[in-house]
Tab-separated table of C-alpha atoms in Angstrom:
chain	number	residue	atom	x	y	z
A	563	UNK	CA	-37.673	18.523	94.189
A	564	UNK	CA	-37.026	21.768	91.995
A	565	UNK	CA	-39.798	23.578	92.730
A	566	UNK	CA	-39.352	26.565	90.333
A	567	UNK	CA	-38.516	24.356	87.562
A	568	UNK	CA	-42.076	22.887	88.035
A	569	UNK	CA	-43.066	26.525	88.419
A	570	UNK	CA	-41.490	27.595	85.295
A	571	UNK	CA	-42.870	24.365	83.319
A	572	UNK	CA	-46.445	24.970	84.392
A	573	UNK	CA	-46.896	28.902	84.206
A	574	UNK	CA	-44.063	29.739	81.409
A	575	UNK	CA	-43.571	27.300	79.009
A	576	UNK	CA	-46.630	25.431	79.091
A	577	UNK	CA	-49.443	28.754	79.258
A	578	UNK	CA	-46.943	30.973	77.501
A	579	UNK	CA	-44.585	29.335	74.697
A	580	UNK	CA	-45.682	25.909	73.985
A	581	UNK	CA	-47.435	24.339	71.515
A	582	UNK	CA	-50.322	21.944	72.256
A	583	UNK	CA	-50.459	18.813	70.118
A	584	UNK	CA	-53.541	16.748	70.095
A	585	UNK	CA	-54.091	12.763	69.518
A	586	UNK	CA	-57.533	11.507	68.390
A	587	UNK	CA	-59.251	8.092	69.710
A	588	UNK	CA	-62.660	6.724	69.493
A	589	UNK	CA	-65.269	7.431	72.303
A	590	UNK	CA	-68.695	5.632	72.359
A	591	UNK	CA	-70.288	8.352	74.095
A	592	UNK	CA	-73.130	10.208	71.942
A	593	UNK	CA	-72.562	12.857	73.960
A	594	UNK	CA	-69.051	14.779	72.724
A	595	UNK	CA	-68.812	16.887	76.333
A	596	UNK	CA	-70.094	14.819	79.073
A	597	UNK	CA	-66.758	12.824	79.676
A	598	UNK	CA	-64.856	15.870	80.130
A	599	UNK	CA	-67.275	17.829	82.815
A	600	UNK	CA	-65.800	17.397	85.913
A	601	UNK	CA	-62.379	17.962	88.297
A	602	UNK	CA	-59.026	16.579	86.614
A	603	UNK	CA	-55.634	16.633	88.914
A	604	UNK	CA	-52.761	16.282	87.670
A	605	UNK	CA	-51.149	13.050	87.312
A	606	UNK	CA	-48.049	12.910	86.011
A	607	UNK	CA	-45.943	15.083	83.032
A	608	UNK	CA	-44.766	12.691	80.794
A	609	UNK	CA	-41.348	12.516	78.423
A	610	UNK	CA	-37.535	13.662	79.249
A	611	UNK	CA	-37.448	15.578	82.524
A	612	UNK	CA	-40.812	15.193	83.227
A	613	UNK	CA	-42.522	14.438	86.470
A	614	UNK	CA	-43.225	11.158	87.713
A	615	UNK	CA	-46.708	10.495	89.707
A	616	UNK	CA	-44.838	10.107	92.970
A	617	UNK	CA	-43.621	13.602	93.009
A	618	UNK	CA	-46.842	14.652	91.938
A	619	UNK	CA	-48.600	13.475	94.740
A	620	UNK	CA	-45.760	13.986	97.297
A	621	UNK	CA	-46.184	18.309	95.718
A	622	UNK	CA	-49.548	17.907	96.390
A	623	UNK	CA	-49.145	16.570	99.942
A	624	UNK	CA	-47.582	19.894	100.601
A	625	UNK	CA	-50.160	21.938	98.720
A	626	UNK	CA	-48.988	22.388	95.871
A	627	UNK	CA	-51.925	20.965	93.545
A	628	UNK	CA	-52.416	21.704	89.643
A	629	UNK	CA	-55.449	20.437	88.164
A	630	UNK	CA	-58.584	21.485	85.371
A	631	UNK	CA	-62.266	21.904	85.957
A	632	UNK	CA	-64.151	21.789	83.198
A	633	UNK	CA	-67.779	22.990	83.992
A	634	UNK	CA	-70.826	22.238	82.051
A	635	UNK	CA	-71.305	26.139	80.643
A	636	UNK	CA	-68.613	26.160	78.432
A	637	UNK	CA	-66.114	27.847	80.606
A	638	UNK	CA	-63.666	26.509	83.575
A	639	UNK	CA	-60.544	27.045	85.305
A	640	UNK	CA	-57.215	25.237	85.470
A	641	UNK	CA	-55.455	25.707	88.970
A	642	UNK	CA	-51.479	26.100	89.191
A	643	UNK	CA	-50.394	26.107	93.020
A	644	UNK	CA	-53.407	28.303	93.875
A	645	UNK	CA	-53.257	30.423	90.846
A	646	UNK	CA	-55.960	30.309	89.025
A	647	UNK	CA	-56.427	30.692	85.109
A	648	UNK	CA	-59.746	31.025	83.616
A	649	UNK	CA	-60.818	29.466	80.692
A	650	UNK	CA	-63.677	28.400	78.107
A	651	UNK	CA	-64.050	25.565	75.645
A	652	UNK	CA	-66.198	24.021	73.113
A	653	UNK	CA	-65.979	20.099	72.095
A	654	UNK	CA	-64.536	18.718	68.926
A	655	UNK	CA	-65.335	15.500	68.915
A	656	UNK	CA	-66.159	12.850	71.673
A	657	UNK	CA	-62.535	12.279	72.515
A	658	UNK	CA	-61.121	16.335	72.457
A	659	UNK	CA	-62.595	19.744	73.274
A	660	UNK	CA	-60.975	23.177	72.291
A	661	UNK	CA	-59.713	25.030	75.537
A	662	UNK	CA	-59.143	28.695	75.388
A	663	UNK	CA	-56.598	30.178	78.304
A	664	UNK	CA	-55.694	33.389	78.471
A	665	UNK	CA	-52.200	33.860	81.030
A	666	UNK	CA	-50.484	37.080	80.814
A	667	UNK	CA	-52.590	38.757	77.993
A	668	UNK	CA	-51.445	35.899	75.471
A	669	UNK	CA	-54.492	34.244	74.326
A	670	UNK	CA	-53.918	29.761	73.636
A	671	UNK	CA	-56.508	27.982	71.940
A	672	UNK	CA	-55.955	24.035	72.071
A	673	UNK	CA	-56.810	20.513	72.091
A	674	UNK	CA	-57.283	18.783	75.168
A	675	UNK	CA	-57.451	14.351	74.606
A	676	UNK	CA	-59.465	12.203	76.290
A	677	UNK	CA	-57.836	8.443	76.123
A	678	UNK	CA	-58.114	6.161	78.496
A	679	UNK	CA	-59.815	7.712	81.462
A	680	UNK	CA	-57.701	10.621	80.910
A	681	UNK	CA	-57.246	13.662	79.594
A	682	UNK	CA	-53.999	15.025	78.420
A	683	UNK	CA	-51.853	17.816	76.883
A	684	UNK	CA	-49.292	17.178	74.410
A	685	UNK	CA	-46.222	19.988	74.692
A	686	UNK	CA	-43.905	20.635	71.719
A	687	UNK	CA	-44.549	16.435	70.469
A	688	UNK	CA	-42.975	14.666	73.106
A	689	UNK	CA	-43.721	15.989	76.835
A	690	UNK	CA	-48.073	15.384	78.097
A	691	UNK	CA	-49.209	16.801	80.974
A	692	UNK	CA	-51.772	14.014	81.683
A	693	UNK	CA	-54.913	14.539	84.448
A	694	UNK	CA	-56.739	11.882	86.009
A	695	UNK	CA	-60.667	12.429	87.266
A	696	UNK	CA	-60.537	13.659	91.057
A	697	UNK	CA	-63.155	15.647	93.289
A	698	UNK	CA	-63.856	19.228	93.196
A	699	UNK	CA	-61.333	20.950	95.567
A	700	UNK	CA	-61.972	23.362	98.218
A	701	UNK	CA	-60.587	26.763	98.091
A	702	UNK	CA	-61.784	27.324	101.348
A	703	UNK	CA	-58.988	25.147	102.415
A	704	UNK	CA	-55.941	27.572	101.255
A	705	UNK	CA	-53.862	29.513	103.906
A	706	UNK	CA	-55.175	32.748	104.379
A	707	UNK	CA	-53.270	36.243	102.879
A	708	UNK	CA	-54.229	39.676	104.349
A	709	UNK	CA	-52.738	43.130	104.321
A	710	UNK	CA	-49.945	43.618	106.395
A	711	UNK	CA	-52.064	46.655	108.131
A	712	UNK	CA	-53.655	44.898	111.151
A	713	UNK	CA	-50.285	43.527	112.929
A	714	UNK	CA	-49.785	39.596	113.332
A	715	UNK	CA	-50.907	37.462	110.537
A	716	UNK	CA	-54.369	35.459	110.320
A	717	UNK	CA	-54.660	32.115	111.543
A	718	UNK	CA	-54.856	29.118	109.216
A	719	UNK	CA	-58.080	27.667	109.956
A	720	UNK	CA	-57.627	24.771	108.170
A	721	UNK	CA	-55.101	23.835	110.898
A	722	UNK	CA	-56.415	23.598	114.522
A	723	UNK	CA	-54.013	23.630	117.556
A	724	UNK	CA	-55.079	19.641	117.762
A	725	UNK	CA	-52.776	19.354	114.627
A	726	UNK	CA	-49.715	20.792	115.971
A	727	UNK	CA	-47.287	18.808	118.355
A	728	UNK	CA	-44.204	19.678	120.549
A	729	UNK	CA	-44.677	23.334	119.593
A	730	UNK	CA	-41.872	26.146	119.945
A	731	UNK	CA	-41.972	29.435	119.485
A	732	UNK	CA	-39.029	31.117	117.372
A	733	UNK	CA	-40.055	34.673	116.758
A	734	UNK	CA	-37.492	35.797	114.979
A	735	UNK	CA	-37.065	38.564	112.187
A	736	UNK	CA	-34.596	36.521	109.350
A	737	UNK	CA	-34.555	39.457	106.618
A	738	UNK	CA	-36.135	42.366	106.296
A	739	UNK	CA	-35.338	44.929	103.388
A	740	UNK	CA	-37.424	47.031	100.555
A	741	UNK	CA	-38.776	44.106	99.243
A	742	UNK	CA	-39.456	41.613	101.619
A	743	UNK	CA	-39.727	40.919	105.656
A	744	UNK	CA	-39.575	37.449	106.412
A	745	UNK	CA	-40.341	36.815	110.532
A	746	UNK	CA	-39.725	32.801	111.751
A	747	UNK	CA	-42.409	32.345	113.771
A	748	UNK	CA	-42.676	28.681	115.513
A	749	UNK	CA	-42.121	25.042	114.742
A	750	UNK	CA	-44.112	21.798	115.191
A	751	UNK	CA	-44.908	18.468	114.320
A	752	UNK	CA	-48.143	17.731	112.670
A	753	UNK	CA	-50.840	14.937	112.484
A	754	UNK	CA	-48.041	12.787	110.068
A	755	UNK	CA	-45.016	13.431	112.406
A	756	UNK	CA	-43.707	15.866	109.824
A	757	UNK	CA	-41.195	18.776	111.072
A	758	UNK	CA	-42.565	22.152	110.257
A	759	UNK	CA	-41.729	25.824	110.959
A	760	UNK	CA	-44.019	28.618	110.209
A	761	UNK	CA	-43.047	31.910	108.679
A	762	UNK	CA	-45.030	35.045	108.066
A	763	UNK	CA	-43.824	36.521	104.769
A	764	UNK	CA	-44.406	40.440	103.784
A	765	UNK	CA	-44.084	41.601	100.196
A	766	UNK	CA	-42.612	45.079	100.800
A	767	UNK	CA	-42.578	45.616	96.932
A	768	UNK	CA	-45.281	47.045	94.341
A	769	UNK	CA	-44.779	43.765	92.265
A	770	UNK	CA	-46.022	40.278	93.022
A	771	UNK	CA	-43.769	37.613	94.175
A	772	UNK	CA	-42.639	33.889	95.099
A	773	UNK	CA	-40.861	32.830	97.990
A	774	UNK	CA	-39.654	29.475	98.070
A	775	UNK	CA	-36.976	27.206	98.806
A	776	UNK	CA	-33.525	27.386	96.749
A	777	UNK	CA	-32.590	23.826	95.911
A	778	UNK	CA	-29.100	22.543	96.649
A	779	UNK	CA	-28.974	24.562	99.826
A	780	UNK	CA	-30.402	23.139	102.914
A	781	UNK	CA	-28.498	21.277	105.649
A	782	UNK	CA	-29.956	20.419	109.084
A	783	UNK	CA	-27.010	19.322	111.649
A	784	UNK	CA	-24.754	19.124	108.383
A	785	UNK	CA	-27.274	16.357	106.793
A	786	UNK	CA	-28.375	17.597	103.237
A	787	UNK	CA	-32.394	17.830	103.027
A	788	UNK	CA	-34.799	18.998	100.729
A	789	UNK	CA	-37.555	20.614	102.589
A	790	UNK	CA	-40.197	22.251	100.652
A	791	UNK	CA	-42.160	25.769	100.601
A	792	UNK	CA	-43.550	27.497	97.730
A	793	UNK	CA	-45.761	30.829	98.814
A	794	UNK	CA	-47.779	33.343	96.323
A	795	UNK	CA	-47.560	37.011	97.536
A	796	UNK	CA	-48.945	39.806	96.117
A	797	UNK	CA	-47.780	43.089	96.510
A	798	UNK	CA	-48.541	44.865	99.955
A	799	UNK	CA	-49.909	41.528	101.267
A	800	UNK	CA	-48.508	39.153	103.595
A	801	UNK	CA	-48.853	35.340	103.812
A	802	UNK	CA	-48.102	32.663	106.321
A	803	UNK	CA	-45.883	29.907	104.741
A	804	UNK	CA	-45.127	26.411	106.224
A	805	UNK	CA	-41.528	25.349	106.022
A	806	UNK	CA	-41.994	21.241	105.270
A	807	UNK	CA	-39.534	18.911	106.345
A	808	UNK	CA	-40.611	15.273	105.756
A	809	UNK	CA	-40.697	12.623	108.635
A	810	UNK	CA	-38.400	10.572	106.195
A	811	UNK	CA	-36.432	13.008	104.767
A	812	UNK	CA	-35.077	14.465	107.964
A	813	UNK	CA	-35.287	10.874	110.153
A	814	UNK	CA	-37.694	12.165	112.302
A	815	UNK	CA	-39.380	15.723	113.493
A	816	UNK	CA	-38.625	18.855	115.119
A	817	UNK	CA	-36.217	16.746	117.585
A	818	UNK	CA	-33.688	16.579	114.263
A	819	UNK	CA	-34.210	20.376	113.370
A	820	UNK	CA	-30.635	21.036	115.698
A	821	UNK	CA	-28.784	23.712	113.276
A	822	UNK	CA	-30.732	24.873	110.295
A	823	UNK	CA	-29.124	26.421	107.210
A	824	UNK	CA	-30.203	27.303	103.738
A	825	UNK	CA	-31.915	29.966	101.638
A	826	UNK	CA	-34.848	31.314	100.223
A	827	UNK	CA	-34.972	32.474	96.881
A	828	UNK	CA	-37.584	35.107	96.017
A	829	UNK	CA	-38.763	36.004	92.263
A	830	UNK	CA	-41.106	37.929	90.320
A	831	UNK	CA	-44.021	37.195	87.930
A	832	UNK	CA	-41.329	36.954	85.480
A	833	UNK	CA	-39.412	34.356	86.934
A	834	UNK	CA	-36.683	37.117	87.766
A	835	UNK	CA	-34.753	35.870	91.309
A	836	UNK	CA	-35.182	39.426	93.427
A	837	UNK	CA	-33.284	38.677	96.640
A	838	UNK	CA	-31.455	35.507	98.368
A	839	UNK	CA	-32.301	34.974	101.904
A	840	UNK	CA	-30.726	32.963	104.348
A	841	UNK	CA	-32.274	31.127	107.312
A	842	UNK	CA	-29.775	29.643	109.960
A	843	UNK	CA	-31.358	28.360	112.976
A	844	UNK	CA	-30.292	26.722	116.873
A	845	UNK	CA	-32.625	24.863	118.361
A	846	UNK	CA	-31.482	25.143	122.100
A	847	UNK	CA	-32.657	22.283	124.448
């Protein structure tokens, strides 16, 4: 899955150069605003290379969520892999309301549809980013950042030792230069039998970046995956990121990961690749 293509569909062309088209519809609710209150995750991106609701859900089994809510005041935010994007809208009718985003001091005022059950956003006529009604999400359940002062990196408290099967500790520094330091730190299986290997990432730099995987590149014991991590990290701060290789993917879990090799790719704000780092591990008996 192309991560930063998503990336770049969500954050750049869709908050930043695309036009939202709207499509009317009869509601028989008296009230115009009602229908819309609420959570709405993202189900699907319709048209040519759009994205399916498979690999929606699959993204958002790794964390990677997108979705609206649309509060009762007027004003709400819509959520982009844990960035968050206020914004404030008025209704139109009893099928569309007006939402105002502001992303990068550009200011977009447009329709969002209600059809169906859902709601939707038309880009440039033939792509929709359509949302179906969910449950309001937890922040509280988001890895934890911190300032690299203070030594190792926080816990993720959302994951208790229960969770985490046939551990091993790595402890290893992969790069480390004026703009990142990126430190292997163990692998496990989880609750779902999925392989994962946790890294603590430090942005070294005075601008914000992404980590994340760089497609096309990872092999474990020469078998071509596609394992998945996609980290936020803003400058001076560290994160811990989670390396996920599927149960199905890799034909089982850390038993397969044998000899690791591929690459992160690292950008700015801008979308701008900074550095190329890569990861080859052993896994000795």
């Amino acid at each position: 899955m192309k991560h930063k293509g998503m990336i770049s569909l969500l954050l750049g062309t869709l908050l930043l150069c695309f036009v939202l088209v709207g499509c009317g519809g009869k509601n028989s609710s008296a009230d115009a605003a009602s229908a819309f209150i609420g959570t709405w995750d993202l189900y699907e991106i319709t048209g040519d290379d759009g994205t399916s609701h498979e690999d929606i859900k699959s993204m958002n089994e790794f964390g990677l969520e997108t979705y609206l809510e649309i509060e009762k005041d007027g004003k709400g935010t819509f959520n982009v892999f844990g960035e968050e994007i206020s914004l404030t809208w008025k209704a139109k009718n009893s099928t569309q309301i007006e939402v105002t985003m502001e992303y990068d001091g550009e200011k977009q005022t447009e329709p969002l549809t209600l059809k169906d059950g859902k709601v939707s956003f038309s880009v440039e006529g033939e792509k929709a980013m359509v949302f179906e009604k969910g449950k309001k999400h937890d922040r509280s359940d988001k890895p934890a950042s911190g300032s690299e002062k203070g030594g190792a990196a926080a816990p993720d408290s959302s994951k208790g030792d229960d969770d985490e099967k046939n551990v091993k500790e790595i402890n290893s520094v992969v790069a480390d230069d004026d703009t990142v330091k990126i430190e292997a730190i163990k692998m496990y299986d989880d609750t779902f039998g999925d392989a994962i290997i946790e890294f603590k990432v430090t942005n070294k730099s005075d601008k914000n970046l992404v980590i994340s995987c760089s497609y096309g590149s990872w092999s474990v014991d020469g078998k071509m995956v596609d394992p998945s991590m996609y980290e936020n990290i803003k400058a001076g701060t560290y994160t811990d990121g989670a390396l996920y290789f599927t149960k199905d993917n890799l034909g089982g879990g850390t038993e397969k990961l044998v000899n690791i090799d591929g690459k992160f790719e690292v950008t700015d704000d801008d979308y701008n690749t900074v550095g190329t780092y890569e990861f080859k591990y052993e896994q000795k008996g």
